[in-house]
Coordinates of N, CA and C and ligand atoms in Angstrom, one line a residue:
M1 N 25.8 -46.0 -10.7 CA 27.2 -46.1 -10.3 C 27.7 -45.9 -9.2
P2 N 28.3 -46.5 -8.3 CA 28.4 -46.3 -7.1 C 30.1 -45.5 -6.8
S3 N 30.0 -44.8 -6.3 CA 31.2 -43.8 -6.4 C 32.1 -44.3 -5.1
V4 N 33.6 -44.4 -5.3 CA 34.9 -44.9 -4.5 C 34.9 -43.9 -3.5
L5 N 34.5 -42.5 -3.3 CA 34.5 -41.8 -2.3 C 33.5 -41.3 -2.0
P6 N 32.9 -41.2 -0.5 CA 31.9 -40.3 -0.3 C 31.6 -39.0 -0.9
P7 N 30.7 -38.4 -1.3 CA 30.7 -37.5 -2.2 C 30.5 -36.1 -1.2
W8 N 31.5 -34.8 -1.9 CA 31.3 -33.9 -0.9 C 30.3 -32.9 -1.4
P9 N 30.1 -32.1 -0.8 CA 29.2 -30.9 -1.1 C 29.7 -29.8 -2.3
S10 N 29.0 -30.0 -3.5 CA 29.3 -29.1 -4.9 C 29.1 -27.8 -3.7
P11 N 30.3 -26.8 -4.6 CA 30.3 -25.5 -4.2 C 29.1 -24.6 -4.8
A12 N 28.5 -24.0 -3.7 CA 27.6 -23.3 -4.1 C 27.5 -21.6 -3.5
V13 N 26.6 -20.9 -4.0 CA 26.8 -19.3 -2.9 C 25.5 -19.0 -2.8
P14 N 24.8 -18.5 -1.6 CA 23.2 -18.3 -1.5 C 22.9 -17.1 -2.7
V15 N 21.6 -17.1 -2.9 CA 21.1 -16.1 -3.9 C 20.5 -15.3 -3.0
A16 N 20.5 -14.0 -2.9 CA 20.0 -12.8 -1.8 C 18.5 -13.1 -2.2
G17 N 17.9 -12.7 -0.8 CA 16.5 -12.9 -0.8 C 15.9 -13.8 -1.0
S18 N 16.5 -14.8 -1.0 CA 15.7 -16.3 -1.1 C 16.5 -17.6 -0.3
D19 N 15.7 -18.7 -1.1 CA 16.3 -19.8 -0.5 C 17.0 -20.6 -1.3
D20 N 17.5 -20.0 -2.3 CA 17.8 -20.5 -3.8 C 19.4 -20.6 -3.3
T21 N 20.2 -21.3 -4.1 CA 21.8 -21.3 -4.2 C 22.3 -21.4 -5.5
F22 N 23.0 -20.5 -5.9 CA 23.9 -20.6 -7.4 C 25.0 -21.7 -7.2
P23 N 24.9 -22.8 -8.1 CA 26.0 -23.5 -7.9 C 27.3 -23.3 -9.0
V24 N 28.4 -23.4 -8.4 CA 29.5 -22.5 -9.0 C 30.4 -23.5 -9.6
R25 N 30.7 -23.0 -10.9 CA 31.2 -24.3 -12.1 C 32.8 -23.6 -12.2
H26 N 33.2 -22.4 -12.5 CA 34.6 -22.0 -12.7 C 34.5 -20.7 -12.0
I27 N 35.7 -20.4 -11.4 CA 35.9 -19.2 -10.8 C 36.9 -18.9 -11.9
Y28 N 36.7 -17.5 -12.5 CA 38.0 -16.6 -13.4 C 38.2 -15.2 -12.4
C29 N 39.6 -14.7 -12.6 CA 39.9 -13.6 -11.8 C 40.6 -12.8 -13.3
V30 N 40.0 -11.3 -12.7 CA 41.0 -10.4 -13.7 C 42.4 -9.9 -13.0
G31 N 43.2 -9.6 -13.3 CA 44.7 -9.1 -12.6 C 44.5 -7.5 -13.0
R32 N 44.9 -6.9 -12.1 CA 45.1 -5.3 -12.6 C 43.8 -4.8 -13.2
N33 N 42.9 -4.4 -13.0 CA 42.0 -3.9 -13.4 C 41.5 -2.6 -12.9
Y34 N 42.5 -1.8 -11.9 CA 42.0 -0.5 -11.7 C 43.7 -0.1 -11.6
A35 N 43.6 1.4 -12.2 CA 44.9 2.0 -12.4 C 45.9 2.1 -11.3
E36 N 45.3 2.3 -10.2 CA 45.9 2.6 -8.8 C 46.6 1.3 -8.4
H37 N 45.8 0.4 -8.3 CA 46.4 -0.9 -8.0 C 47.4 -1.3 -8.8
A38 N 47.4 -1.1 -10.3 CA 48.4 -2.0 -11.1 C 49.6 -1.1 -10.8
K39 N 49.5 0.0 -10.4 CA 50.7 1.2 -10.0 C 51.2 0.5 -8.7
E40 N 50.3 0.0 -7.5 CA 51.2 -0.3 -6.2 C 51.6 -1.8 -6.9
M41 N 51.1 -2.4 -7.8 CA 51.8 -3.8 -8.0 C 52.6 -3.6 -8.4
G42 N 53.3 -2.6 -8.9 CA 54.7 -2.2 -9.7 C 54.4 -2.3 -11.2
G43 N 53.4 -2.1 -11.8 CA 52.8 -2.3 -13.3 C 53.0 -0.7 -13.7
D44 N 52.3 -0.4 -14.9 CA 52.1 0.9 -15.1 C 50.8 0.9 -15.7
A45 N 49.8 2.1 -15.9 CA 48.7 2.2 -15.9 C 48.2 2.0 -17.8
V46 N 49.1 1.6 -18.3 CA 48.5 1.5 -19.7 C 47.8 0.3 -20.1
R47 N 47.0 0.7 -20.8 CA 45.2 -0.1 -21.2 C 45.8 -1.0 -21.8
E48 N 46.1 -2.2 -21.2 CA 46.8 -3.4 -22.0 C 45.4 -4.5 -21.9
P49 N 45.0 -5.2 -23.1 CA 44.1 -6.2 -22.9 C 44.2 -6.7 -21.2
P50 N 42.9 -7.0 -20.9 CA 43.2 -7.8 -19.6 C 43.4 -9.1 -19.4
F51 N 44.2 -9.5 -18.1 CA 44.4 -11.0 -18.1 C 43.9 -11.4 -17.0
F52 N 44.0 -13.0 -17.0 CA 43.0 -13.7 -16.3 C 43.7 -14.8 -15.5
F53 N 43.3 -15.1 -14.2 CA 43.8 -16.4 -13.6 C 42.5 -16.8 -13.1
T54 N 42.9 -18.3 -12.5 CA 41.3 -18.9 -12.2 C 41.7 -19.6 -10.5
K55 N 40.9 -19.7 -10.1 CA 41.2 -20.3 -8.7 C 39.8 -21.7 -8.5
P56 N 40.1 -22.7 -7.8 CA 39.2 -24.0 -7.8 C 37.7 -23.2 -7.9
A57 N 36.7 -23.9 -8.0 CA 35.2 -23.5 -7.5 C 35.2 -23.8 -6.2
D58 N 35.7 -24.7 -5.3 CA 35.7 -24.9 -4.2 C 36.3 -24.1 -3.1
A59 N 37.0 -23.2 -3.9 CA 37.6 -22.0 -2.8 C 36.6 -21.0 -2.4
V60 N 35.1 -21.3 -2.9 CA 34.3 -20.4 -2.9 C 34.2 -20.3 -0.9
L61 N 34.1 -19.4 -0.3 CA 33.7 -19.3 1.1 C 32.5 -18.4 1.5
P62 N 30.9 -19.2 1.0 CA 30.0 -18.1 1.3 C 29.6 -17.7 2.9
V63 N 29.1 -16.4 2.7 CA 29.1 -15.7 4.1 C 27.6 -15.3 3.8
V64 N 26.8 -15.2 4.8 CA 25.5 -14.6 4.3 C 25.3 -13.7 5.5
P65 N 25.3 -12.1 5.6 CA 25.1 -11.3 6.5 C 23.8 -11.6 7.1
P66 N 23.8 -11.4 8.5 CA 24.9 -10.3 9.4 C 25.8 -11.8 10.1
A67 N 25.7 -12.9 9.3 CA 26.6 -13.7 10.0 C 28.1 -13.5 9.7
L68 N 28.9 -13.7 10.4 CA 30.5 -13.3 10.1 C 31.3 -14.6 10.0
G69 N 31.8 -14.4 8.7 CA 32.4 -15.7 7.9 C 33.9 -15.8 8.8
H70 N 34.0 -17.4 8.5 CA 35.7 -17.7 9.1 C 36.3 -18.2 8.1
M71 N 37.6 -17.6 8.0 CA 38.3 -18.4 6.8 C 39.7 -18.7 7.9
R72 N 40.3 -19.7 7.6 CA 41.5 -20.0 8.0 C 42.4 -19.8 7.8
Y73 N 43.7 -19.0 8.4 CA 45.1 -18.7 7.7 C 45.4 -19.7 6.8
P74 N 45.8 -19.4 5.6 CA 46.1 -20.6 4.7 C 47.6 -21.0 5.1
L75 N 47.9 -22.4 4.4 CA 49.3 -22.7 4.6 C 50.5 -22.1 3.6
G76 N 51.5 -22.1 4.3 CA 52.3 -21.6 3.4 C 52.8 -20.3 2.9
T77 N 52.0 -19.6 3.6 CA 52.4 -17.8 3.5 C 52.7 -17.2 5.0
Q78 N 53.0 -16.0 4.5 CA 53.7 -15.0 5.8 C 53.1 -13.8 5.4
D79 N 52.3 -13.9 4.2 CA 51.6 -12.4 3.7 C 50.2 -12.6 3.2
L80 N 49.3 -13.1 3.7 CA 48.1 -13.1 3.3 C 47.6 -11.5 3.1
Q81 N 47.1 -11.7 1.7 CA 46.7 -10.1 1.3 C 44.8 -10.2 1.2
H82 N 44.2 -9.1 1.2 CA 42.8 -8.8 0.8 C 42.9 -8.0 -0.5
E83 N 41.7 -8.4 -1.3 CA 41.2 -7.7 -2.8 C 39.9 -7.8 -2.9
V84 N 39.1 -6.6 -2.5 CA 37.6 -6.7 -2.2 C 37.5 -6.3 -4.0
E85 N 36.6 -7.1 -4.3 CA 35.9 -7.3 -6.0 C 34.6 -7.5 -6.2
L86 N 34.2 -6.7 -7.5 CA 32.7 -7.1 -7.5 C 32.8 -8.5 -8.4
V87 N 31.6 -9.4 -7.8 CA 31.7 -10.7 -8.5 C 31.0 -10.7 -9.5
V88 N 31.1 -11.2 -10.9 CA 29.8 -11.3 -11.7 C 29.4 -12.8 -11.8
A89 N 28.1 -13.1 -11.5 CA 27.7 -14.7 -11.8 C 27.3 -14.5 -13.0
I90 N 28.1 -15.8 -13.8 CA 26.9 -16.1 -15.0 C 26.2 -17.2 -15.2
G91 N 24.8 -16.6 -15.9 CA 23.7 -17.6 -16.0 C 23.2 -18.1 -17.1
R92 N 24.2 -17.6 -18.2 CA 24.0 -18.4 -19.5 C 25.1 -18.7 -20.1
A93 N 24.8 -19.5 -21.0 CA 26.5 -19.7 -21.9 C 26.7 -18.8 -22.8
G94 N 27.8 -18.6 -23.3 CA 28.3 -17.6 -24.3 C 29.5 -17.7 -24.7
A95 N 30.0 -17.5 -25.9 CA 31.4 -17.7 -26.2 C 31.6 -16.4 -27.5
Q96 N 32.6 -15.8 -27.6 CA 33.0 -14.8 -28.1 C 32.1 -13.6 -28.3
L97 N 32.0 -13.4 -27.3 CA 31.0 -12.4 -27.1 C 30.9 -10.9 -27.4
D98 N 30.7 -10.4 -28.0 CA 30.7 -8.7 -28.4 C 30.3 -8.0 -26.6
P99 N 31.0 -6.9 -26.4 CA 30.8 -6.1 -25.4 C 29.2 -5.9 -25.4
E100 N 29.0 -5.5 -26.6 CA 27.6 -5.2 -26.7 C 26.5 -6.0 -25.8
H101 N 26.8 -7.3 -26.4 CA 25.9 -8.3 -25.9 C 26.5 -9.0 -24.9
A102 N 27.6 -8.7 -24.2 CA 28.0 -9.8 -23.1 C 27.3 -9.7 -21.6
L103 N 26.4 -8.5 -21.5 CA 25.4 -8.6 -20.2 C 24.4 -9.5 -20.4
E104 N 24.2 -9.9 -21.3 CA 22.8 -10.9 -21.6 C 23.5 -12.4 -20.8
V105 N 24.6 -12.6 -20.7 CA 25.0 -13.8 -19.8 C 25.0 -13.9 -18.3
V106 N 24.7 -12.4 -18.0 CA 25.0 -12.1 -16.3 C 24.0 -12.5 -15.4
Y107 N 24.1 -13.7 -14.7 CA 22.7 -13.6 -13.8 C 23.0 -12.7 -12.5
G108 N 23.9 -12.0 -12.2 CA 24.2 -11.5 -11.1 C 25.1 -10.9 -10.5
Y109 N 25.0 -9.9 -9.1 CA 26.5 -9.8 -8.9 C 26.6 -9.9 -7.3
A110 N 27.6 -10.0 -6.7 CA 28.0 -10.2 -5.5 C 29.2 -9.4 -5.1
T111 N 29.6 -9.1 -3.8 CA 30.7 -8.7 -3.1 C 31.9 -9.8 -3.0
G112 N 32.7 -9.8 -3.0 CA 33.7 -11.1 -3.0 C 35.1 -10.5 -2.5
L113 N 36.0 -11.5 -2.3 CA 37.2 -11.3 -1.6 C 38.2 -12.5 -2.7
D114 N 39.3 -11.6 -3.5 CA 40.1 -12.6 -4.2 C 41.4 -12.4 -2.8
M115 N 41.4 -13.5 -1.9 CA 42.2 -13.5 -0.8 C 43.7 -14.1 -1.7
T116 N 44.9 -13.8 -1.6 CA 46.1 -13.7 -2.1 C 47.1 -13.9 -1.4
R117 N 48.0 -14.9 -1.4 CA 48.9 -15.5 -0.8 C 50.4 -14.4 -1.4
R118 N 50.4 -13.1 -1.2 CA 51.1 -12.2 -1.8 C 52.8 -12.6 -2.0
D119 N 53.3 -13.1 -1.1 CA 54.4 -13.6 -1.2 C 54.8 -14.5 -1.9
L120 N 54.1 -15.7 -2.2 CA 53.9 -17.0 -3.2 C 53.9 -16.2 -4.3
Q121 N 53.0 -15.1 -4.7 CA 52.4 -14.7 -5.8 C 53.4 -14.2 -6.3
I122 N 53.7 -13.1 -5.7 CA 55.3 -12.3 -6.1 C 56.6 -13.6 -6.6
A123 N 57.1 -14.1 -5.9 CA 57.9 -15.2 -6.2 C 57.7 -15.9 -7.2
M124 N 56.5 -16.4 -7.5 CA 56.1 -16.7 -8.9 C 56.3 -16.3 -10.1
R125 N 55.3 -14.6 -9.7 CA 55.7 -13.9 -10.9 C 57.4 -13.5 -11.1
E126 N 57.9 -13.3 -10.5 CA 59.7 -12.8 -10.6 C 60.2 -14.1 -11.3
K127 N 59.8 -15.6 -11.0 CA 60.2 -16.9 -11.8 C 59.7 -16.8 -13.0
K128 N 58.4 -15.9 -13.5 CA 57.6 -16.2 -14.6 C 57.1 -17.7 -14.5
R129 N 56.6 -17.9 -13.6 CA 55.8 -19.2 -12.9 C 54.4 -18.9 -12.8
P130 N 53.5 -19.9 -12.9 CA 52.1 -19.6 -12.7 C 51.6 -19.2 -11.3
W131 N 50.7 -18.6 -11.4 CA 50.3 -17.5 -10.2 C 49.5 -18.6 -9.2
D132 N 49.6 -19.8 -9.4 CA 48.4 -20.8 -8.6 C 48.7 -20.5 -7.3
L133 N 50.2 -20.6 -6.9 CA 50.4 -20.9 -5.4 C 49.7 -19.5 -4.9
G134 N 49.9 -18.6 -5.1 CA 49.4 -17.2 -4.8 C 48.0 -17.1 -4.7
K135 N 47.1 -17.6 -5.5 CA 46.0 -17.3 -6.1 C 44.9 -18.3 -5.6
S136 N 45.5 -19.6 -5.7 CA 44.4 -21.1 -5.6 C 44.7 -21.6 -4.2
F137 N 43.9 -21.5 -3.3 CA 43.9 -22.4 -2.3 C 42.6 -22.3 -1.6
A138 N 42.6 -23.0 -0.5 CA 41.6 -23.3 0.2 C 40.9 -21.7 0.7
Q139 N 39.3 -21.6 0.6 CA 38.4 -20.6 0.9 C 39.2 -19.1 0.5
A140 N 40.1 -19.2 -0.7 CA 40.5 -18.3 -1.3 C 39.9 -17.4 -1.8
A141 N 38.1 -17.4 -1.9 CA 37.3 -16.6 -2.6 C 36.3 -16.5 -1.7
P142 N 36.2 -15.9 -0.4 CA 35.1 -15.6 0.2 C 33.8 -14.6 -0.4
I143 N 32.5 -14.7 -0.2 CA 31.7 -14.4 -1.3 C 30.1 -13.9 -0.5
A144 N 30.1 -13.0 -0.8 CA 28.5 -12.6 -0.1 C 27.4 -13.4 -1.0
P145 N 26.2 -13.1 -0.7 CA 25.0 -13.5 -1.5 C 25.5 -12.9 -2.6
I146 N 24.7 -13.2 -3.9 CA 24.4 -12.9 -5.0 C 23.0 -12.2 -5.3
H147 N 23.2 -11.4 -6.0 CA 22.1 -10.2 -6.4 C 21.6 -10.4 -7.5
R148 N 20.5 -10.9 -8.1 CA 20.2 -10.9 -9.0 C 20.2 -9.6 -10.2
A149 N 20.6 -9.9 -11.3 CA 20.6 -8.6 -12.5 C 19.3 -8.0 -12.3
A150 N 18.5 -8.9 -12.6 CA 17.1 -8.7 -12.6 C 16.3 -7.9 -11.5
E151 N 17.1 -7.8 -10.5 CA 16.5 -6.9 -9.5 C 17.2 -5.6 -9.2
V152 N 18.9 -5.7 -9.3 CA 19.4 -4.8 -9.2 C 20.1 -4.1 -10.3
G153 N 19.9 -4.6 -11.3 CA 20.4 -3.8 -12.6 C 21.8 -4.4 -12.6
H154 N 22.5 -3.8 -13.7 CA 24.1 -4.1 -14.3 C 24.6 -2.9 -13.2
L155 N 25.8 -3.2 -12.8 CA 26.3 -2.3 -11.9 C 27.7 -1.6 -12.9
E156 N 27.4 -0.2 -12.9 CA 28.2 0.3 -13.7 C 29.3 1.4 -12.9
R157 N 28.7 1.7 -11.7 CA 29.1 2.7 -10.9 C 28.9 2.3 -9.3
G158 N 29.5 2.9 -8.0 CA 29.5 2.6 -7.1 C 30.7 2.4 -6.2
A159 N 30.2 2.5 -4.8 CA 31.6 2.7 -4.0 C 31.6 1.4 -3.9
I160 N 33.2 1.1 -3.7 CA 33.7 -0.5 -3.4 C 34.8 0.0 -2.2
R161 N 34.6 -1.0 -1.1 CA 35.7 -0.6 0.1 C 35.9 -1.7 0.7
L162 N 37.0 -1.6 1.4 CA 37.2 -2.8 2.4 C 38.0 -2.3 3.5
S163 N 37.8 -2.6 4.7 CA 38.0 -2.1 5.8 C 38.6 -3.3 6.7
V164 N 39.9 -3.4 7.4 CA 40.4 -4.2 8.5 C 40.3 -3.8 9.7
N165 N 39.4 -4.2 10.7 CA 39.4 -4.2 12.0 C 38.9 -2.7 12.3
G166 N 38.1 -2.1 11.1 CA 37.3 -0.8 11.5 C 38.2 0.3 10.5
A167 N 39.3 0.0 10.3 CA 40.1 1.1 9.3 C 40.1 0.9 8.0
L168 N 39.4 1.9 7.5 CA 39.5 1.8 5.7 C 40.5 1.6 5.2
R169 N 41.0 0.7 4.3 CA 42.1 0.0 3.8 C 42.0 0.5 2.1
Q170 N 40.8 -0.2 1.5 CA 40.7 0.0 0.2 C 39.5 0.9 -0.1
Q171 N 39.4 1.7 -1.4 CA 38.1 2.4 -1.5 C 38.3 2.7 -2.9
G172 N 37.3 2.7 -3.8 CA 37.4 3.2 -5.0 C 36.0 3.1 -5.6
D173 N 35.9 3.0 -7.0 CA 34.3 2.9 -7.2 C 34.5 2.1 -8.8
L174 N 33.4 1.3 -8.8 CA 33.4 0.5 -10.0 C 33.6 1.3 -11.1
E175 N 33.5 2.5 -11.5 CA 33.6 3.3 -12.5 C 35.2 3.1 -13.1
D176 N 35.7 3.0 -11.8 CA 37.2 3.1 -12.3 C 37.8 2.1 -12.6
M177 N 37.3 1.1 -13.1 CA 37.7 -0.1 -13.8 C 38.5 0.1 -15.1
I178 N 39.8 -0.4 -15.4 CA 40.2 0.0 -16.5 C 39.2 -0.8 -17.7
W179 N 38.9 -2.0 -17.4 CA 38.0 -2.8 -18.5 C 36.6 -3.0 -17.8
D180 N 35.5 -2.4 -18.0 CA 34.0 -2.6 -17.4 C 33.8 -4.1 -17.7
V181 N 32.7 -4.7 -17.1 CA 32.4 -5.9 -17.0 C 32.1 -6.5 -18.2
P182 N 31.2 -5.4 -19.3 CA 31.0 -5.9 -20.8 C 32.1 -6.4 -21.4
H183 N 33.4 -5.8 -21.2 CA 34.6 -5.6 -21.9 C 35.2 -6.8 -21.3
T184 N 35.6 -6.9 -20.0 CA 36.0 -8.0 -19.2 C 35.4 -9.5 -19.9
L185 N 33.9 -9.1 -20.0 CA 33.4 -10.8 -20.4 C 33.6 -11.0 -21.7
S186 N 33.9 -10.0 -22.9 CA 34.0 -10.2 -23.9 C 35.1 -10.7 -24.2
F187 N 36.3 -10.0 -23.9 CA 37.5 -10.7 -23.5 C 37.7 -12.1 -23.3
L188 N 37.3 -12.2 -22.1 CA 37.6 -13.6 -21.3 C 36.4 -14.8 -22.7
S189 N 35.6 -13.9 -22.8 CA 34.7 -15.5 -23.5 C 35.3 -15.5 -24.9
Q190 N 36.9 -14.7 -25.3 CA 37.5 -15.3 -26.7 C 38.0 -16.7 -26.5
Y191 N 38.4 -16.9 -25.1 CA 39.2 -18.1 -25.0 C 38.3 -19.0 -23.9
Y192 N 37.1 -18.7 -23.6 CA 36.5 -19.8 -22.5 C 35.1 -19.5 -23.1
E193 N 34.4 -20.5 -23.1 CA 32.8 -20.3 -23.4 C 32.2 -20.2 -21.6
L194 N 31.6 -19.3 -21.3 CA 31.1 -18.8 -20.2 C 30.4 -20.0 -20.0
L195 N 29.9 -20.1 -18.9 CA 28.9 -21.4 -18.5 C 28.3 -20.9 -17.4
P196 N 26.9 -21.7 -17.4 CA 26.1 -21.3 -16.0 C 26.7 -21.5 -15.0
G197 N 26.9 -21.0 -13.8 CA 27.5 -21.3 -12.8 C 29.2 -20.8 -12.4
D198 N 29.3 -20.1 -13.5 CA 30.9 -19.1 -13.6 C 30.9 -18.1 -12.7
L199 N 31.9 -18.0 -12.0 CA 31.9 -16.5 -11.2 C 33.0 -15.9 -12.2
V200 N 33.2 -14.5 -12.0 CA 34.3 -13.5 -12.5 C 34.5 -12.6 -11.6
F201 N 35.8 -12.5 -10.8 CA 36.2 -11.8 -10.1 C 36.8 -10.5 -11.1
T202 N 36.1 -9.3 -10.6 CA 36.8 -8.3 -11.8 C 37.7 -7.6 -11.2
G203 N 38.8 -7.7 -10.3 CA 39.8 -6.8 -10.1 C 39.5 -6.0 -8.9
T204 N 40.7 -5.6 -8.0 CA 40.5 -4.7 -6.9 C 41.1 -3.1 -7.1
P205 N 40.5 -2.4 -6.3 CA 41.0 -1.0 -6.4 C 42.2 -1.1 -5.4
A206 N 42.9 0.5 -5.4 CA 44.1 0.3 -4.6 C 43.9 0.3 -2.8
G207 N 45.1 -0.1 -2.4 CA 45.1 -0.5 -1.1 C 44.9 -1.8 -0.3
V208 N 45.6 -2.8 -1.4 CA 45.3 -4.1 -0.9 C 46.7 -4.0 0.8
S209 N 46.6 -5.1 1.6 CA 47.6 -5.0 2.9 C 47.6 -6.4 3.3
A210 N 48.0 -6.8 4.1 CA 48.5 -7.9 4.8 C 47.6 -8.0 5.9
V211 N 46.9 -9.2 6.1 CA 46.3 -9.2 7.6 C 46.7 -10.5 8.2
V212 N 46.3 -10.7 9.7 CA 46.9 -11.7 10.3 C 45.6 -12.4 11.2
A213 N 46.0 -13.5 11.8 CA 44.8 -14.0 12.5 C 44.2 -13.3 13.6
G214 N 43.0 -13.4 13.8 CA 42.6 -12.2 14.4 C 41.8 -11.2 14.0
D215 N 42.2 -10.7 12.8 CA 41.7 -9.6 11.9 C 40.5 -9.9 11.4
R216 N 39.6 -8.6 11.3 CA 38.3 -8.5 10.7 C 38.1 -7.7 9.4
L217 N 37.9 -8.4 8.8 CA 37.4 -7.8 7.7 C 36.1 -7.6 7.0
D218 N 35.9 -6.2 6.5 CA 34.8 -5.8 6.0 C 34.3 -5.3 4.6
G219 N 34.0 -6.0 3.8 CA 33.9 -5.5 2.5 C 32.7 -5.4 1.9
S220 N 32.7 -4.2 1.4 CA 31.3 -3.6 0.6 C 31.2 -3.4 -0.8
I221 N 30.2 -3.2 -1.5 CA 30.1 -2.5 -2.8 C 28.2 -2.1 -2.7
E222 N 28.3 -0.8 -2.9 CA 27.1 0.0 -3.1 C 26.0 -0.8 -3.9
G223 N 25.0 -1.0 -3.1 CA 23.9 -2.0 -3.6 C 23.8 -3.5 -3.6
L224 N 24.8 -3.8 -2.9 CA 24.8 -5.3 -2.9 C 25.2 -5.5 -1.4
S225 N 24.8 -7.1 -0.8 CA 25.1 -7.3 0.3 C 26.7 -7.2 0.7
P226 N 26.8 -6.8 2.0 CA 28.1 -6.6 2.5 C 28.9 -8.1 2.6
L227 N 30.4 -8.0 3.0 CA 31.1 -9.4 3.3 C 31.8 -9.3 4.4
S228 N 31.5 -10.0 5.6 CA 32.5 -9.7 6.7 C 33.1 -11.1 7.2
I229 N 34.3 -11.1 7.5 CA 34.9 -12.3 7.6 C 36.1 -12.0 9.1
V230 N 36.3 -13.6 9.7 CA 37.4 -12.9 10.5 C 38.6 -14.0 10.1
V231 N 39.9 -13.7 10.3 CA 40.9 -14.6 10.2 C 41.3 -15.4 11.3
D232 N 41.1 -17.0 11.1 CA 41.2 -17.9 12.4 C 42.8 -18.2 12.1
P233 N 43.1 -18.5 13.6 CA 44.5 -19.2 13.2 C 44.8 -20.6 12.2
Ligands
MN1 MN1 42.1 -9.6 -7.7

């Protein structure tokens, strides 16, 4: 059947060390999954069940080092902030997973950025409205190549960092997550069947801050490809 519009490219992320790509279906994100970041966002560190929000699949901005990615400063904000996060790539379908079996659906891991229009997110939060304006926008999910779990294993600990123009802003360890990856996937899969191509952003450590056009962001997670972008006007 003819399409009434010219087709656009399907969102995809390169797989590290290969010419393969990982097609992106859904992007799920966990809120407040490191205690120090929960506090800086005005919450407390009580261990409540995780909560989730989403971004459109075409928000991915794949960046393959040593290339520098370019992100346009988004519309409608005066407070664009970085959140460096471990991204879990789902390779197999699964629903209502037990934590003990949740890792079986994982294809691999990547370094990602949950870019946030913080002023809009907070305004919506205060009005008890959805966070979409703050979290879902063009290029809101820069991501480095995905490393296969078969090669790098399942990441339980390791340094996670982000610097802006060479100055360290965020620093933490994956083991500081309030809910680890198996528990996060278990919770998420009670509400959604996880499907091949899904990405799950697992929350950010403390130190989020605003960036402006011209800033360079360098994110890294021990054992994975780093991610570097420049914010364009
Ligand atoms: Mn986040």
